[in-house]
PDB file of C-alpha atoms in Angstrom:
ATOM      1  CA  MET A   1      25.337 -68.481 -48.551  1.00  0.00           C
ATOM      2  CA  SER A   2      27.119 -66.782 -51.446  1.00  0.00           C
ATOM      3  CA  ALA A   3      25.769 -63.782 -53.364  1.00  0.00           C
ATOM      4  CA  ALA A   4      24.967 -66.122 -56.248  1.00  0.00           C
ATOM      5  CA  ASP A   5      22.578 -68.054 -53.985  1.00  0.00           C
ATOM      6  CA  VAL A   6      20.564 -64.956 -53.051  1.00  0.00           C
ATOM      7  CA  PRO A   7      17.513 -64.222 -55.236  1.00  0.00           C
ATOM      8  CA  ARG A   8      18.184 -61.346 -57.605  1.00  0.00           C
ATOM      9  CA  GLY A   9      15.322 -59.265 -56.195  1.00  0.00           C
ATOM     10  CA  ALA A  10      16.750 -59.502 -52.695  1.00  0.00           C
ATOM     11  CA  ARG A  11      20.216 -58.445 -53.921  1.00  0.00           C
ATOM     12  CA  ASP A  12      18.701 -55.499 -55.780  1.00  0.00           C
ATOM     13  CA  ALA A  13      16.672 -54.397 -52.752  1.00  0.00           C
ATOM     14  CA  GLU A  14      19.761 -54.476 -50.545  1.00  0.00           C
ATOM     15  CA  ALA A  15      21.653 -52.332 -53.056  1.00  0.00           C
ATOM     16  CA  TYR A  16      18.860 -49.760 -53.074  1.00  0.00           C
ATOM     17  CA  LEU A  17      18.777 -49.746 -49.274  1.00  0.00           C
ATOM     18  CA  ARG A  18      22.551 -49.218 -49.115  1.00  0.00           C
ATOM     19  CA  ASN A  19      22.163 -46.258 -51.436  1.00  0.00           C
ATOM     20  CA  ASN A  20      19.428 -44.773 -49.230  1.00  0.00           C
ATOM     21  CA  ARG A  21      21.481 -45.325 -46.087  1.00  0.00           C
ATOM     22  CA  GLU A  22      24.449 -43.494 -47.634  1.00  0.00           C
ATOM     23  CA  LEU A  23      22.212 -40.591 -48.651  1.00  0.00           C
ATOM     24  CA  TRP A  24      20.822 -40.342 -45.116  1.00  0.00           C
ATOM     25  CA  ARG A  25      24.405 -40.398 -43.808  1.00  0.00           C
ATOM     26  CA  LEU A  26      25.072 -37.227 -45.787  1.00  0.00           C
ATOM     27  CA  TRP A  27      21.725 -35.541 -45.205  1.00  0.00           C
ATOM     28  CA  THR A  28      20.945 -36.257 -41.542  1.00  0.00           C
ATOM     29  CA  PRO A  29      23.521 -33.860 -40.020  1.00  0.00           C
ATOM     30  CA  LEU A  30      22.287 -31.090 -42.324  1.00  0.00           C
ATOM     31  CA  LYS A  31      18.660 -31.731 -41.400  1.00  0.00           C
ATOM     32  CA  ALA A  32      19.457 -31.929 -37.699  1.00  0.00           C
ATOM     33  CA  ALA A  33      21.135 -28.504 -37.851  1.00  0.00           C
ATOM     34  CA  SER A  34      18.286 -26.888 -39.819  1.00  0.00           C
ATOM     35  CA  THR A  35      15.753 -24.373 -38.523  1.00  0.00           C
ATOM     36  CA  GLN A  36      12.983 -26.680 -39.772  1.00  0.00           C
ATOM     37  CA  TYR A  37      14.016 -29.368 -37.283  1.00  0.00           C
ATOM     38  CA  ASP A  38      14.859 -26.799 -34.563  1.00  0.00           C
ATOM     39  CA  LEU A  39      16.459 -29.333 -32.250  1.00  0.00           C
ATOM     40  CA  ALA A  40      17.635 -26.578 -29.913  1.00  0.00           C
ATOM     41  CA  GLY A  41      14.025 -25.508 -29.409  1.00  0.00           C
ATOM     42  CA  PHE A  42      12.928 -29.096 -28.925  1.00  0.00           C
ATOM     43  CA  ARG A  43      15.507 -29.631 -26.194  1.00  0.00           C
ATOM     44  CA  VAL A  44      13.922 -26.802 -24.223  1.00  0.00           C
ATOM     45  CA  GLY A  45      10.549 -28.518 -23.955  1.00  0.00           C
ATOM     46  CA  GLY A  46       7.262 -29.491 -25.534  1.00  0.00           C
ATOM     47  CA  SER A  47       5.907 -32.379 -27.575  1.00  0.00           C
ATOM     48  CA  ARG A  48       5.640 -32.279 -31.342  1.00  0.00           C
ATOM     49  CA  MET A  49       3.064 -35.034 -31.415  1.00  0.00           C
ATOM     50  CA  ARG A  50      -0.102 -33.811 -33.135  1.00  0.00           C
ATOM     51  CA  ALA A  51      -3.391 -33.835 -31.231  1.00  0.00           C
ATOM     52  CA  LEU A  52      -5.005 -36.312 -33.640  1.00  0.00           C
ATOM     53  CA  GLU A  53      -2.307 -38.914 -33.074  1.00  0.00           C
ATOM     54  CA  ARG A  54      -2.402 -38.410 -29.318  1.00  0.00           C
ATOM     55  CA  ALA A  55      -6.177 -38.915 -29.323  1.00  0.00           C
ATOM     56  CA  GLU A  56      -6.104 -42.071 -31.455  1.00  0.00           C
ATOM     57  CA  VAL A  57      -3.232 -43.684 -29.554  1.00  0.00           C
ATOM     58  CA  GLY A  58      -4.695 -42.764 -26.162  1.00  0.00           C
ATOM     59  CA  GLU A  59      -2.940 -42.527 -22.818  1.00  0.00           C
ATOM     60  CA  VAL A  60       0.702 -43.590 -23.010  1.00  0.00           C
ATOM     61  CA  ARG A  61       1.873 -42.747 -19.499  1.00  0.00           C
ATOM     62  CA  GLY A  62       3.723 -45.714 -18.046  1.00  0.00           C
ATOM     63  CA  ARG A  63       3.382 -47.765 -21.237  1.00  0.00           C
ATOM     64  CA  SER A  64       6.230 -49.114 -23.350  1.00  0.00           C
ATOM     65  CA  LEU A  65       6.393 -47.752 -26.906  1.00  0.00           C
ATOM     66  CA  LEU A  66       8.561 -48.881 -29.829  1.00  0.00           C
ATOM     67  CA  HIS A  67       9.002 -46.317 -32.611  1.00  0.00           C
ATOM     68  CA  LEU A  68      10.097 -47.873 -35.902  1.00  0.00           C
ATOM     69  CA  GLN A  69      12.107 -45.774 -38.392  1.00  0.00           C
ATOM     70  CA  CYS A  70      12.458 -42.985 -35.850  1.00  0.00           C
ATOM     71  CA  HIS A  71      15.025 -40.822 -37.730  1.00  0.00           C
ATOM     72  CA  VAL A  72      16.499 -38.307 -35.212  1.00  0.00           C
ATOM     73  CA  GLY A  73      14.065 -39.247 -32.448  1.00  0.00           C
ATOM     74  CA  ILE A  74      11.904 -36.109 -32.227  1.00  0.00           C
ATOM     75  CA  ASP A  75       8.618 -38.032 -32.306  1.00  0.00           C
ATOM     76  CA  THR A  76      10.029 -40.783 -30.102  1.00  0.00           C
ATOM     77  CA  LEU A  77      11.016 -38.292 -27.416  1.00  0.00           C
ATOM     78  CA  SER A  78       7.724 -36.439 -27.840  1.00  0.00           C
ATOM     79  CA  TRP A  79       6.010 -39.642 -26.711  1.00  0.00           C
ATOM     80  CA  ALA A  80       8.502 -39.837 -23.848  1.00  0.00           C
ATOM     81  CA  ARG A  81       7.487 -36.358 -22.736  1.00  0.00           C
ATOM     82  CA  LEU A  82       3.899 -37.625 -22.690  1.00  0.00           C
ATOM     83  CA  GLY A  83       4.943 -40.350 -20.257  1.00  0.00           C
ATOM     84  CA  ALA A  84       5.817 -43.353 -22.448  1.00  0.00           C
ATOM     85  CA  ARG A  85       8.863 -45.578 -21.920  1.00  0.00           C
ATOM     86  CA  VAL A  86      10.346 -45.323 -25.395  1.00  0.00           C
ATOM     87  CA  THR A  87      12.626 -47.248 -27.717  1.00  0.00           C
ATOM     88  CA  GLY A  88      13.442 -45.869 -31.167  1.00  0.00           C
ATOM     89  CA  VAL A  89      14.897 -47.724 -34.146  1.00  0.00           C
ATOM     90  CA  ASP A  90      16.529 -46.414 -37.309  1.00  0.00           C
ATOM     91  CA  PHE A  91      18.924 -47.826 -39.883  1.00  0.00           C
ATOM     92  CA  ALA A  92      21.000 -44.627 -40.175  1.00  0.00           C
ATOM     93  CA  ALA A  93      23.806 -44.323 -37.634  1.00  0.00           C
ATOM     94  CA  GLU A  94      23.744 -40.520 -37.855  1.00  0.00           C
ATOM     95  CA  GLY A  95      20.056 -40.373 -36.962  1.00  0.00           C
ATOM     96  CA  VAL A  96      20.511 -42.724 -34.008  1.00  0.00           C
ATOM     97  CA  ALA A  97      23.489 -40.689 -32.752  1.00  0.00           C
ATOM     98  CA  THR A  98      21.428 -37.486 -32.910  1.00  0.00           C
ATOM     99  CA  ALA A  99      18.524 -39.156 -31.099  1.00  0.00           C
ATOM    100  CA  ARG A 100      20.827 -40.394 -28.338  1.00  0.00           C
ATOM    101  CA  SER A 101      22.256 -36.911 -27.932  1.00  0.00           C
ATOM    102  CA  LEU A 102      18.754 -35.444 -27.598  1.00  0.00           C
ATOM    103  CA  ALA A 103      17.816 -38.143 -25.097  1.00  0.00           C
ATOM    104  CA  THR A 104      20.613 -37.138 -22.722  1.00  0.00           C
ATOM    105  CA  ASP A 105      18.776 -33.836 -22.136  1.00  0.00           C
ATOM    106  CA  ILE A 106      15.181 -35.047 -22.460  1.00  0.00           C
ATOM    107  CA  ASP A 107      14.889 -38.638 -21.241  1.00  0.00           C
ATOM    108  CA  PRO A 108      18.101 -40.547 -20.453  1.00  0.00           C
ATOM    109  CA  SER A 109      16.073 -43.751 -20.101  1.00  0.00           C
ATOM    110  CA  ALA A 110      15.130 -43.657 -23.815  1.00  0.00           C
ATOM    111  CA  VAL A 111      16.781 -46.406 -25.876  1.00  0.00           C
ATOM    112  CA  PHE A 112      17.797 -45.958 -29.516  1.00  0.00           C
ATOM    113  CA  VAL A 113      18.840 -48.903 -31.663  1.00  0.00           C
ATOM    114  CA  GLU A 114      20.661 -48.802 -34.998  1.00  0.00           C
ATOM    115  CA  ALA A 115      19.128 -51.564 -37.131  1.00  0.00           C
ATOM    116  CA  ASP A 116      17.259 -52.345 -40.314  1.00  0.00           C
ATOM    117  CA  VAL A 117      13.645 -52.652 -39.188  1.00  0.00           C
ATOM    118  CA  LEU A 118      13.189 -55.823 -41.263  1.00  0.00           C
ATOM    119  CA  ALA A 119      15.963 -57.502 -39.248  1.00  0.00           C
ATOM    120  CA  LEU A 120      15.083 -55.930 -35.903  1.00  0.00           C
ATOM    121  CA  PRO A 121      14.394 -59.203 -34.002  1.00  0.00           C
ATOM    122  CA  ASP A 122      18.128 -59.929 -34.393  1.00  0.00           C
ATOM    123  CA  HIS A 123      18.988 -56.687 -32.575  1.00  0.00           C
ATOM    124  CA  LEU A 124      16.273 -56.102 -29.974  1.00  0.00           C
ATOM    125  CA  ASP A 125      14.508 -58.229 -27.359  1.00  0.00           C
ATOM    126  CA  GLY A 126      11.195 -57.765 -25.605  1.00  0.00           C
ATOM    127  CA  HIS A 127       7.610 -56.770 -26.334  1.00  0.00           C
ATOM    128  CA  PHE A 128       5.904 -53.394 -26.284  1.00  0.00           C
ATOM    129  CA  ASP A 129       2.453 -52.115 -25.389  1.00  0.00           C
ATOM    130  CA  ILE A 130       2.510 -49.851 -28.450  1.00  0.00           C
ATOM    131  CA  VAL A 131       4.388 -50.051 -31.741  1.00  0.00           C
ATOM    132  CA  TYR A 132       4.299 -46.720 -33.576  1.00  0.00           C
ATOM    133  CA  THR A 133       5.233 -45.731 -37.127  1.00  0.00           C
ATOM    134  CA  SER A 134       4.408 -42.601 -39.071  1.00  0.00           C
ATOM    135  CA  HIS A 135       4.757 -39.958 -41.761  1.00  0.00           C
ATOM    136  CA  GLY A 136       6.282 -41.278 -44.946  1.00  0.00           C
ATOM    137  CA  VAL A 137       8.364 -44.240 -43.783  1.00  0.00           C
ATOM    138  CA  LEU A 138       6.682 -47.311 -45.292  1.00  0.00           C
ATOM    139  CA  GLY A 139       7.915 -46.398 -48.769  1.00  0.00           C
ATOM    140  CA  TRP A 140      11.479 -47.094 -47.643  1.00  0.00           C
ATOM    141  CA  LEU A 141      10.612 -50.763 -47.117  1.00  0.00           C
ATOM    142  CA  PRO A 142      10.707 -53.279 -49.980  1.00  0.00           C
ATOM    143  CA  ASP A 143       8.867 -56.050 -48.086  1.00  0.00           C
ATOM    144  CA  LEU A 144       5.633 -55.139 -46.271  1.00  0.00           C
ATOM    145  CA  ARG A 145       4.870 -58.718 -45.258  1.00  0.00           C
ATOM    146  CA  ARG A 146       8.176 -58.976 -43.428  1.00  0.00           C
ATOM    147  CA  TRP A 147       7.549 -55.543 -41.868  1.00  0.00           C
ATOM    148  CA  ALA A 148       4.168 -56.717 -40.548  1.00  0.00           C
ATOM    149  CA  GLU A 149       5.747 -59.875 -39.122  1.00  0.00           C
ATOM    150  CA  VAL A 150       8.300 -57.728 -37.273  1.00  0.00           C
ATOM    151  CA  VAL A 151       5.531 -55.466 -35.966  1.00  0.00           C
ATOM    152  CA  ALA A 152       3.492 -58.448 -34.729  1.00  0.00           C
ATOM    153  CA  HIS A 153       6.617 -59.938 -33.151  1.00  0.00           C
ATOM    154  CA  PHE A 154       7.132 -56.861 -30.958  1.00  0.00           C
ATOM    155  CA  VAL A 155       3.502 -56.060 -30.059  1.00  0.00           C
ATOM    156  CA  ALA A 156       2.787 -57.456 -26.597  1.00  0.00           C
ATOM    157  CA  PRO A 157      -0.407 -59.508 -26.110  1.00  0.00           C
ATOM    158  CA  GLY A 158      -3.182 -56.975 -25.576  1.00  0.00           C
ATOM    159  CA  GLY A 159      -1.061 -54.247 -27.216  1.00  0.00           C
ATOM    160  CA  PHE A 160      -1.400 -52.579 -30.602  1.00  0.00           C
ATOM    161  CA  VAL A 161       0.370 -50.983 -33.540  1.00  0.00           C
ATOM    162  CA  TYR A 162      -0.561 -47.461 -34.594  1.00  0.00           C
ATOM    163  CA  VAL A 163       0.295 -46.282 -38.108  1.00  0.00           C
ATOM    164  CA  PHE A 164      -0.130 -42.727 -39.386  1.00  0.00           C
ATOM    165  CA  GLU A 165       1.007 -42.539 -42.977  1.00  0.00           C
ATOM    166  CA  SER A 166       0.677 -40.628 -46.201  1.00  0.00           C
ATOM    167  CA  HIS A 167      -2.068 -42.196 -48.308  1.00  0.00           C
ATOM    168  CA  PRO A 168      -1.045 -44.406 -51.245  1.00  0.00           C
ATOM    169  CA  ALA A 169      -3.509 -42.465 -53.424  1.00  0.00           C
ATOM    170  CA  ALA A 170      -1.603 -39.255 -52.698  1.00  0.00           C
ATOM    171  CA  TRP A 171       1.625 -40.882 -53.905  1.00  0.00           C
ATOM    172  CA  MET A 172       0.053 -41.269 -57.350  1.00  0.00           C
ATOM    173  CA  LEU A 173       0.051 -37.495 -57.893  1.00  0.00           C
ATOM    174  CA  ASP A 174       2.610 -35.639 -59.981  1.00  0.00           C
ATOM    175  CA  ASN A 175       4.758 -33.711 -57.502  1.00  0.00           C
ATOM    176  CA  ARG A 176       6.565 -31.728 -60.213  1.00  0.00           C
ATOM    177  CA  LEU A 177       3.655 -29.357 -60.907  1.00  0.00           C
ATOM    178  CA  ASP A 178       3.868 -25.808 -59.588  1.00  0.00           C
ATOM    179  CA  THR A 179       0.236 -25.105 -60.466  1.00  0.00           C
ATOM    180  CA  ALA A 180      -2.841 -25.868 -58.355  1.00  0.00           C
ATOM    181  CA  GLU A 181      -3.945 -28.984 -60.210  1.00  0.00           C
ATOM    182  CA  LEU A 182      -3.940 -32.716 -59.681  1.00  0.00           C
ATOM    183  CA  ARG A 183      -2.391 -34.994 -62.259  1.00  0.00           C
ATOM    184  CA  LEU A 184      -1.638 -38.700 -61.929  1.00  0.00           C
ATOM    185  CA  ARG A 185       1.945 -39.761 -62.540  1.00  0.00           C
ATOM    186  CA  TYR A 186       2.665 -42.941 -60.548  1.00  0.00           C
ATOM    187  CA  SER A 187       1.004 -46.352 -60.299  1.00  0.00           C
ATOM    188  CA  TYR A 188      -1.165 -47.000 -57.252  1.00  0.00           C
ATOM    189  CA  PHE A 189       0.110 -50.559 -56.961  1.00  0.00           C
ATOM    190  CA  GLY A 190       3.708 -51.182 -56.012  1.00  0.00           C
ATOM    191  CA  GLU A 191       6.122 -52.425 -58.655  1.00  0.00           C
ATOM    192  CA  PRO A 192       9.045 -54.846 -58.141  1.00  0.00           C
ATOM    193  CA  GLU A 193      11.488 -52.056 -58.955  1.00  0.00           C
ATOM    194  CA  PRO A 194      11.377 -49.013 -56.671  1.00  0.00           C
ATOM    195  CA  LEU A 195      10.724 -45.475 -57.829  1.00  0.00           C
ATOM    196  CA  SER A 196      13.767 -43.213 -57.970  1.00  0.00           C
ATOM    197  CA  PHE A 197      13.730 -39.538 -56.989  1.00  0.00           C
ATOM    198  CA  GLU A 198      16.601 -37.177 -57.770  1.00  0.00           C
ATOM    199  CA  TYR A 199      17.222 -34.295 -55.376  1.00  0.00           C
ATOM    200  CA  ARG A 200      19.614 -31.363 -55.474  1.00  0.00           C
ATOM    201  CA  SER A 201      19.445 -30.985 -51.691  1.00  0.00           C
ATOM    202  CA  PRO A 202      17.419 -32.209 -48.694  1.00  0.00           C
ATOM    203  CA  THR A 203      14.090 -30.384 -48.459  1.00  0.00           C
ATOM    204  CA  ALA A 204      14.872 -29.127 -44.939  1.00  0.00           C
ATOM    205  CA  VAL A 205      18.030 -27.426 -46.220  1.00  0.00           C
ATOM    206  CA  PRO A 206      17.282 -26.182 -49.755  1.00  0.00           C
ATOM    207  CA  ASP A 207      20.300 -23.846 -49.789  1.00  0.00           C
ATOM    208  CA  ARG A 208      22.809 -26.707 -49.359  1.00  0.00           C
ATOM    209  CA  GLU A 209      23.620 -28.554 -52.562  1.00  0.00           C
ATOM    210  CA  VAL A 210      24.057 -32.207 -51.637  1.00  0.00           C
ATOM    211  CA  PRO A 211      22.588 -34.089 -54.593  1.00  0.00           C
ATOM    212  CA  GLY A 212      21.410 -37.649 -54.378  1.00  0.00           C
ATOM    213  CA  VAL A 213      18.912 -40.258 -55.523  1.00  0.00           C
ATOM    214  CA  GLU A 214      16.369 -41.842 -53.182  1.00  0.00           C
ATOM    215  CA  TYR A 215      14.636 -45.146 -53.882  1.00  0.00           C
ATOM    216  CA  ALA A 216      11.154 -45.911 -52.579  1.00  0.00           C
ATOM    217  CA  TRP A 217       8.644 -48.737 -52.953  1.00  0.00           C
ATOM    218  CA  GLY A 218       4.910 -48.183 -53.473  1.00  0.00           C
ATOM    219  CA  HIS A 219       2.434 -50.032 -51.242  1.00  0.00           C
ATOM    220  CA  SER A 220      -1.330 -49.953 -51.714  1.00  0.00           C
ATOM    221  CA  LEU A 221      -3.688 -49.552 -48.775  1.00  0.00           C
ATOM    222  CA  GLY A 222      -4.886 -53.104 -49.327  1.00  0.00           C
ATOM    223  CA  GLU A 223      -1.324 -54.408 -49.141  1.00  0.00           C
ATOM    224  CA  ILE A 224      -0.686 -52.596 -45.856  1.00  0.00           C
ATOM    225  CA  VAL A 225      -3.906 -53.763 -44.197  1.00  0.00           C
ATOM    226  CA  SER A 226      -3.599 -57.326 -45.481  1.00  0.00           C
ATOM    227  CA  ALA A 227       0.023 -57.604 -44.327  1.00  0.00           C
ATOM    228  CA  LEU A 228      -0.933 -56.696 -40.756  1.00  0.00           C
ATOM    229  CA  ALA A 229      -3.951 -59.008 -40.795  1.00  0.00           C
ATOM    230  CA  SER A 230      -1.874 -61.885 -42.170  1.00  0.00           C
ATOM    231  CA  ALA A 231       0.596 -61.359 -39.326  1.00  0.00           C
ATOM    232  CA  GLY A 232      -2.189 -62.100 -36.833  1.00  0.00           C
ATOM    233  CA  LEU A 233      -3.205 -58.572 -35.865  1.00  0.00           C
ATOM    234  CA  THR A 234      -6.835 -57.414 -35.684  1.00  0.00           C
ATOM    235  CA  ILE A 235      -7.676 -54.141 -37.434  1.00  0.00           C
ATOM    236  CA  GLU A 236      -9.485 -51.837 -34.989  1.00  0.00           C
ATOM    237  CA  PHE A 237      -9.930 -48.874 -37.324  1.00  0.00           C
ATOM    238  CA  LEU A 238      -8.767 -47.366 -40.588  1.00  0.00           C
ATOM    239  CA  HIS A 239      -9.331 -43.620 -41.021  1.00  0.00           C
ATOM    240  CA  GLU A 240      -8.578 -41.567 -44.131  1.00  0.00           C
ATOM    241  CA  TRP A 241      -7.757 -37.860 -43.907  1.00  0.00           C
ATOM    242  CA  PRO A 242      -7.671 -34.922 -46.382  1.00  0.00           C
ATOM    243  CA  PHE A 243      -4.389 -33.599 -44.967  1.00  0.00           C
ATOM    244  CA  VAL A 244      -0.802 -34.730 -44.541  1.00  0.00           C
ATOM    245  CA  ALA A 245       2.133 -33.948 -42.262  1.00  0.00           C
ATOM    246  CA  TRP A 246       4.370 -32.289 -44.851  1.00  0.00           C
ATOM    247  CA  ARG A 247       4.205 -30.506 -48.189  1.00  0.00           C
ATOM    248  CA  MET A 248       3.835 -33.407 -50.599  1.00  0.00           C
ATOM    249  CA  LEU A 249       2.838 -31.129 -53.497  1.00  0.00           C
ATOM    250  CA  PRO A 250       4.035 -27.572 -54.197  1.00  0.00           C
ATOM    251  CA  CYS A 251       0.443 -26.264 -54.208  1.00  0.00           C
ATOM    252  CA  MET A 252      -0.332 -27.465 -50.670  1.00  0.00           C
ATOM    253  CA  VAL A 253      -1.079 -24.953 -47.914  1.00  0.00           C
ATOM    254  CA  GLU A 254      -0.164 -25.333 -44.234  1.00  0.00           C
ATOM    255  CA  HIS A 255      -3.001 -24.579 -41.806  1.00  0.00           C
ATOM    256  CA  ASP A 256      -2.945 -23.422 -38.187  1.00  0.00           C
ATOM    257  CA  ASP A 257      -3.144 -27.031 -37.004  1.00  0.00           C
ATOM    258  CA  TYR A 258       0.185 -27.747 -38.796  1.00  0.00           C
ATOM    259  CA  TRP A 259      -1.411 -30.084 -41.339  1.00  0.00           C
ATOM    260  CA  TRP A 260      -0.877 -29.493 -45.058  1.00  0.00           C
ATOM    261  CA  ARG A 261      -3.973 -29.430 -47.269  1.00  0.00           C
ATOM    262  CA  LEU A 262      -4.824 -28.946 -50.921  1.00  0.00           C
ATOM    263  CA  PRO A 263      -5.910 -25.392 -51.797  1.00  0.00           C
ATOM    264  CA  ASP A 264      -9.568 -24.464 -52.149  1.00  0.00           C
ATOM    265  CA  GLY A 265     -11.063 -25.395 -55.486  1.00  0.00           C
ATOM    266  CA  LEU A 266      -9.413 -28.793 -55.798  1.00  0.00           C
ATOM    267  CA  PRO A 267     -11.311 -32.041 -55.105  1.00  0.00           C
ATOM    268  CA  SER A 268     -10.988 -33.453 -51.600  1.00  0.00           C
ATOM    269  CA  ILE A 269      -8.964 -36.676 -51.744  1.00  0.00           C
ATOM    270  CA  PRO A 270      -7.306 -38.833 -49.070  1.00  0.00           C
ATOM    271  CA  LEU A 271      -3.808 -37.556 -48.349  1.00  0.00           C
ATOM    272  CA  SER A 272      -3.070 -39.632 -45.246  1.00  0.00           C
ATOM    273  CA  PHE A 273      -4.538 -42.456 -43.196  1.00  0.00           C
ATOM    274  CA  SER A 274      -4.363 -43.727 -39.643  1.00  0.00           C
ATOM    275  CA  LEU A 275      -4.675 -47.357 -38.656  1.00  0.00           C
ATOM    276  CA  ARG A 276      -4.701 -49.227 -35.378  1.00  0.00           C
ATOM    277  CA  ALA A 277      -4.353 -53.014 -35.139  1.00  0.00           C
ATOM    278  CA  SER A 278      -4.149 -55.059 -31.951  1.00  0.00           C
ATOM    279  CA  LYS A 279      -2.828 -58.399 -30.766  1.00  0.00           C
ATOM    280  CA  PRO A 280      -5.271 -60.530 -28.726  1.00  0.00           C
ATOM    281  CA  PRO A 281      -4.572 -60.648 -24.981  1.00  0.00           C
ATOM    282  CA  ALA A 282      -2.815 -63.701 -23.622  1.00  0.00           C
ATOM    283  CA  PRO A 283      -5.299 -66.441 -22.624  1.00  0.00           C
ATOM    284  CA  GLN A 284      -6.200 -66.495 -18.950  1.00  0.00           C
ATOM    285  CA  ARG A 285      -4.971 -69.512 -17.030  1.00  0.00           C
ATOM    286  CA  SER A 286      -7.746 -71.471 -15.383  1.00  0.00           C
TER     287      SER A 286
END
């Protein structure tokens, strides 16, 4: 198939994804070396998985877990330290290389795959008890229906997918304000063209000037839930939370539980959500 035969939207999406991959190529080594990531401290021990996620996922010891869009593998290997047999996937070679390096000291049995999650069935075989995805990754994907099909493909019968994500309502807010106020800036519903965000440097390394533009697609909560349901998964729960895993807005305050919240005096709104959806068990043979 020639480029002329590919729908324009698909060509545009691939160009945006190539741009993002190049930006992550430049930024990932800087992030991995930052004090915010503290990979040296992580090698020593401990899990960075938050208590809420551990409680909602449940016991993982001895279970297989696939982490989609795993970046440098910190969360993936945190699950490994809790007893899971882990596989991580990311489209950035630099992130996968960092994850593999960490795994040599933490869990040599961990597998990390370099692949676009939307094409993952071409690069990975098998099924997993748990498919996990979290913290600001769905916006990198232009096609949520395809994502849900990939998720359902890898969830083993009787297994489930667990999603912990920033809330689409939170992505509507103007993140340029330095004052403690809420102002809408972005559409709740995703548009065909992605949003573009210009940065002087990666947030983990604000003193290093490596400018770039990121592209991200908006997805409503209804789109996310419906995509998983259409792929044949059964929604077990959908919880909305007034906190998020990182500082989405300048006015947010980090609490002792490591969640970021809006300051006192502002209305309580959903900033993140967690969702669990399962695949029916295989039918019993008579």
